[in-house]
Every structure is written in structure tokens, then in C-alpha cells.
């Protein structure tokens, strides 16, 4: 995974965490109000905030999962290239050992 991808993912993750904290703070404020004092709009806002928090968690999970997949693919490609180089080195080292009399 290249540095640009890593920075993008880090920025996205930080943005999601900031949004999560803001929503969580607002939700805690609403939940501090006793249920019998809550208006219908309070209850709807609480529900909306909960849904948004779940959505943020899912987005973060997806971001991490995508990063892991990219990292795994990059590692597999590195391994494949390393095997190819190793085979070529072995092939060339065998040719050097042969001599013509």
C-alpha cells in the first residue's frame, strides 16, 4: 500500500472519529434528559443520532477492511515478485557455473 493510500485512509479514519465524537456528545446530552421529559422531536433526534453512529462505525469498519485487503494484495504482489527474482537469480547462477571447454 503506497503512502498516499495510507494518508487518505488515516485522514478518513480521523474524520470519522471526529464525527463520531460530535454525534456521541450530542446523543449523551439528549439521553441525559429523563424519558418522561423528552418530546417526540427529542426521541426522533436520539434515534437519528443512534443510526448515524452505527453508520459511522460501519464506514470505519469498511475502511479498515478495504485497507487490510489492499495491504494483503500488496504483500502478495511483493511475495510474487520476490519469488520471481529468486528464480531468476538461481537460473543465472546455474548458467555461470556451466563452462565451455
JSON list of C-alpha atoms in Angstrom, two decimals:
[
{"chain": "A", "resi": 1, "resn": "UNK", "atom": "CA", "xyz": [0.00, 0.00, 0.00]},
{"chain": "A", "resi": 2, "resn": "UNK", "atom": "CA", "xyz": [1.51, 3.30, -1.00]},
{"chain": "A", "resi": 3, "resn": "UNK", "atom": "CA", "xyz": [1.91, 6.32, 1.27]},
{"chain": "A", "resi": 4, "resn": "UNK", "atom": "CA", "xyz": [-0.84, 8.26, -0.49]},
{"chain": "A", "resi": 5, "resn": "UNK", "atom": "CA", "xyz": [-3.35, 5.48, 0.23]},
{"chain": "A", "resi": 6, "resn": "UNK", "atom": "CA", "xyz": [-2.20, 5.28, 3.84]},
{"chain": "A", "resi": 7, "resn": "UNK", "atom": "CA", "xyz": [-2.59, 9.04, 4.31]},
{"chain": "A", "resi": 8, "resn": "UNK", "atom": "CA", "xyz": [-6.02, 9.03, 2.71]},
{"chain": "A", "resi": 9, "resn": "UNK", "atom": "CA", "xyz": [-7.19, 6.20, 4.93]},
{"chain": "A", "resi": 10, "resn": "UNK", "atom": "CA", "xyz": [-5.74, 7.87, 8.02]},
{"chain": "A", "resi": 11, "resn": "UNK", "atom": "CA", "xyz": [-7.49, 11.15, 7.18]},
{"chain": "A", "resi": 12, "resn": "UNK", "atom": "CA", "xyz": [-10.78, 9.36, 6.54]},
{"chain": "A", "resi": 13, "resn": "UNK", "atom": "CA", "xyz": [-10.48, 7.47, 9.80]},
{"chain": "A", "resi": 14, "resn": "UNK", "atom": "CA", "xyz": [-9.74, 10.65, 11.74]},
{"chain": "A", "resi": 15, "resn": "UNK", "atom": "CA", "xyz": [-12.70, 12.40, 10.10]},
{"chain": "A", "resi": 16, "resn": "UNK", "atom": "CA", "xyz": [-15.00, 9.51, 11.04]},
{"chain": "A", "resi": 17, "resn": "UNK", "atom": "CA", "xyz": [-13.70, 9.58, 14.62]},
{"chain": "A", "resi": 18, "resn": "UNK", "atom": "CA", "xyz": [-14.31, 13.35, 14.91]},
{"chain": "A", "resi": 19, "resn": "UNK", "atom": "CA", "xyz": [-17.84, 12.96, 13.57]},
{"chain": "A", "resi": 20, "resn": "UNK", "atom": "CA", "xyz": [-18.43, 10.04, 15.91]},
{"chain": "A", "resi": 21, "resn": "UNK", "atom": "CA", "xyz": [-17.33, 12.09, 18.92]},
{"chain": "A", "resi": 22, "resn": "UNK", "atom": "CA", "xyz": [-19.58, 15.03, 17.97]},
{"chain": "A", "resi": 23, "resn": "UNK", "atom": "CA", "xyz": [-22.60, 12.82, 17.45]},
{"chain": "A", "resi": 24, "resn": "UNK", "atom": "CA", "xyz": [-21.87, 10.84, 20.59]},
{"chain": "A", "resi": 25, "resn": "UNK", "atom": "CA", "xyz": [-21.59, 14.01, 22.65]},
{"chain": "A", "resi": 26, "resn": "UNK", "atom": "CA", "xyz": [-24.93, 15.27, 21.32]},
{"chain": "A", "resi": 27, "resn": "UNK", "atom": "CA", "xyz": [-26.55, 11.91, 21.95]},
{"chain": "A", "resi": 28, "resn": "UNK", "atom": "CA", "xyz": [-25.31, 11.81, 25.54]},
{"chain": "A", "resi": 29, "resn": "UNK", "atom": "CA", "xyz": [-26.80, 15.24, 26.12]},
{"chain": "A", "resi": 30, "resn": "UNK", "atom": "CA", "xyz": [-30.17, 14.08, 24.81]},
{"chain": "A", "resi": 31, "resn": "UNK", "atom": "CA", "xyz": [-30.02, 10.85, 26.80]},
{"chain": "A", "resi": 32, "resn": "UNK", "atom": "CA", "xyz": [-29.33, 12.79, 29.98]},
{"chain": "A", "resi": 33, "resn": "UNK", "atom": "CA", "xyz": [-32.88, 14.12, 29.79]},
{"chain": "A", "resi": 34, "resn": "UNK", "atom": "CA", "xyz": [-35.36, 11.95, 31.64]},
{"chain": "A", "resi": 35, "resn": "UNK", "atom": "CA", "xyz": [-37.59, 9.95, 29.31]},
{"chain": "A", "resi": 36, "resn": "UNK", "atom": "CA", "xyz": [-40.83, 11.49, 30.56]},
{"chain": "A", "resi": 37, "resn": "UNK", "atom": "CA", "xyz": [-39.47, 14.97, 29.71]},
{"chain": "A", "resi": 38, "resn": "UNK", "atom": "CA", "xyz": [-38.48, 14.10, 26.15]},
{"chain": "A", "resi": 39, "resn": "UNK", "atom": "CA", "xyz": [-40.57, 15.45, 23.33]},
{"chain": "A", "resi": 40, "resn": "UNK", "atom": "CA", "xyz": [-41.24, 13.49, 20.19]},
{"chain": "A", "resi": 41, "resn": "UNK", "atom": "CA", "xyz": [-38.59, 15.55, 18.40]},
{"chain": "A", "resi": 42, "resn": "UNK", "atom": "CA", "xyz": [-36.06, 14.63, 21.14]},
{"chain": "A", "resi": 43, "resn": "UNK", "atom": "CA", "xyz": [-36.85, 10.95, 20.68]},
{"chain": "A", "resi": 44, "resn": "UNK", "atom": "CA", "xyz": [-36.59, 11.20, 16.89]},
{"chain": "A", "resi": 45, "resn": "UNK", "atom": "CA", "xyz": [-33.28, 13.03, 17.18]},
{"chain": "A", "resi": 46, "resn": "UNK", "atom": "CA", "xyz": [-31.95, 10.34, 19.54]},
{"chain": "A", "resi": 47, "resn": "UNK", "atom": "CA", "xyz": [-32.95, 7.64, 17.08]},
{"chain": "A", "resi": 48, "resn": "UNK", "atom": "CA", "xyz": [-31.37, 9.53, 14.18]},
{"chain": "A", "resi": 49, "resn": "UNK", "atom": "CA", "xyz": [-28.13, 10.01, 16.13]},
{"chain": "A", "resi": 50, "resn": "UNK", "atom": "CA", "xyz": [-28.00, 6.32, 17.00]},
{"chain": "A", "resi": 51, "resn": "UNK", "atom": "CA", "xyz": [-28.48, 5.40, 13.35]},
{"chain": "A", "resi": 52, "resn": "UNK", "atom": "CA", "xyz": [-25.77, 7.85, 12.28]},
{"chain": "A", "resi": 53, "resn": "UNK", "atom": "CA", "xyz": [-23.37, 6.45, 14.89]},
{"chain": "A", "resi": 54, "resn": "UNK", "atom": "CA", "xyz": [-23.97, 2.91, 13.64]},
{"chain": "A", "resi": 55, "resn": "UNK", "atom": "CA", "xyz": [-23.42, 4.13, 10.09]},
{"chain": "A", "resi": 56, "resn": "UNK", "atom": "CA", "xyz": [-20.11, 5.75, 11.07]},
{"chain": "A", "resi": 57, "resn": "UNK", "atom": "CA", "xyz": [-18.93, 2.58, 12.78]},
{"chain": "A", "resi": 58, "resn": "UNK", "atom": "CA", "xyz": [-19.85, 0.57, 9.67]},
{"chain": "A", "resi": 59, "resn": "UNK", "atom": "CA", "xyz": [-17.99, 3.04, 7.42]},
{"chain": "A", "resi": 60, "resn": "UNK", "atom": "CA", "xyz": [-14.91, 2.81, 9.63]},
{"chain": "A", "resi": 61, "resn": "UNK", "atom": "CA", "xyz": [-15.07, -0.99, 9.58]},
{"chain": "A", "resi": 62, "resn": "UNK", "atom": "CA", "xyz": [-15.34, -0.91, 5.79]},
{"chain": "A", "resi": 63, "resn": "UNK", "atom": "CA", "xyz": [-12.40, 1.47, 5.57]},
{"chain": "A", "resi": 64, "resn": "UNK", "atom": "CA", "xyz": [-10.25, -0.79, 7.74]},
{"chain": "A", "resi": 65, "resn": "UNK", "atom": "CA", "xyz": [-11.37, -3.88, 5.82]},
{"chain": "A", "resi": 66, "resn": "UNK", "atom": "CA", "xyz": [-10.52, -2.22, 2.48]},
{"chain": "A", "resi": 67, "resn": "UNK", "atom": "CA", "xyz": [-7.13, -1.18, 3.81]},
{"chain": "A", "resi": 68, "resn": "UNK", "atom": "CA", "xyz": [-6.43, -4.71, 5.02]},
{"chain": "A", "resi": 69, "resn": "UNK", "atom": "CA", "xyz": [-7.38, -6.11, 1.60]},
{"chain": "A", "resi": 70, "resn": "UNK", "atom": "CA", "xyz": [-5.10, -3.63, -0.18]},
{"chain": "A", "resi": 71, "resn": "UNK", "atom": "CA", "xyz": [-2.28, -4.40, 2.24]},
{"chain": "A", "resi": 72, "resn": "UNK", "atom": "CA", "xyz": [-2.73, -8.15, 1.71]},
{"chain": "A", "resi": 73, "resn": "UNK", "atom": "CA", "xyz": [-2.71, -7.74, -2.07]},
{"chain": "A", "resi": 74, "resn": "UNK", "atom": "CA", "xyz": [0.42, -5.60, -1.90]},
{"chain": "A", "resi": 75, "resn": "UNK", "atom": "CA", "xyz": [2.13, -8.22, 0.27]},
{"chain": "A", "resi": 76, "resn": "UNK", "atom": "CA", "xyz": [1.11, -10.99, -2.12]},
{"chain": "A", "resi": 77, "resn": "UNK", "atom": "CA", "xyz": [2.50, -8.98, -5.04]},
{"chain": "A", "resi": 78, "resn": "UNK", "atom": "CA", "xyz": [5.75, -8.38, -3.15]},
{"chain": "A", "resi": 79, "resn": "UNK", "atom": "CA", "xyz": [6.00, -12.10, -2.40]},
{"chain": "A", "resi": 80, "resn": "UNK", "atom": "CA", "xyz": [5.31, -12.98, -6.03]},
{"chain": "A", "resi": 81, "resn": "UNK", "atom": "CA", "xyz": [7.99, -10.57, -7.25]},
{"chain": "A", "resi": 82, "resn": "UNK", "atom": "CA", "xyz": [10.46, -11.89, -4.68]},
{"chain": "A", "resi": 83, "resn": "UNK", "atom": "CA", "xyz": [9.85, -15.47, -5.82]},
{"chain": "A", "resi": 84, "resn": "UNK", "atom": "CA", "xyz": [10.34, -14.42, -9.44]},
{"chain": "A", "resi": 85, "resn": "UNK", "atom": "CA", "xyz": [13.60, -12.65, -8.62]},
{"chain": "A", "resi": 86, "resn": "UNK", "atom": "CA", "xyz": [14.81, -15.63, -6.62]},
{"chain": "A", "resi": 87, "resn": "UNK", "atom": "CA", "xyz": [14.08, -17.99, -9.53]},
{"chain": "A", "resi": 88, "resn": "UNK", "atom": "CA", "xyz": [15.92, -15.69, -11.94]},
{"chain": "A", "resi": 89, "resn": "UNK", "atom": "CA", "xyz": [18.91, -15.46, -9.61]},
{"chain": "A", "resi": 90, "resn": "UNK", "atom": "CA", "xyz": [19.03, -19.25, -9.34]},
{"chain": "A", "resi": 91, "resn": "UNK", "atom": "CA", "xyz": [18.69, -19.60, -13.11]},
{"chain": "A", "resi": 92, "resn": "UNK", "atom": "CA", "xyz": [21.53, -17.14, -13.78]},
{"chain": "A", "resi": 93, "resn": "UNK", "atom": "CA", "xyz": [23.76, -18.59, -11.09]},
{"chain": "A", "resi": 94, "resn": "UNK", "atom": "CA", "xyz": [23.40, -22.05, -12.71]},
{"chain": "A", "resi": 95, "resn": "UNK", "atom": "CA", "xyz": [24.36, -20.61, -16.08]},
{"chain": "A", "resi": 96, "resn": "UNK", "atom": "CA", "xyz": [27.50, -19.07, -14.63]},
{"chain": "A", "resi": 97, "resn": "UNK", "atom": "CA", "xyz": [28.58, -22.44, -13.25]},
{"chain": "A", "resi": 98, "resn": "UNK", "atom": "CA", "xyz": [28.49, -24.01, -16.70]},
{"chain": "A", "resi": 99, "resn": "UNK", "atom": "CA", "xyz": [31.68, -23.64, -18.62]},
{"chain": "A", "resi": 100, "resn": "UNK", "atom": "CA", "xyz": [32.64, -24.42, -22.16]},
{"chain": "A", "resi": 101, "resn": "UNK", "atom": "CA", "xyz": [35.89, -26.34, -22.57]}
]
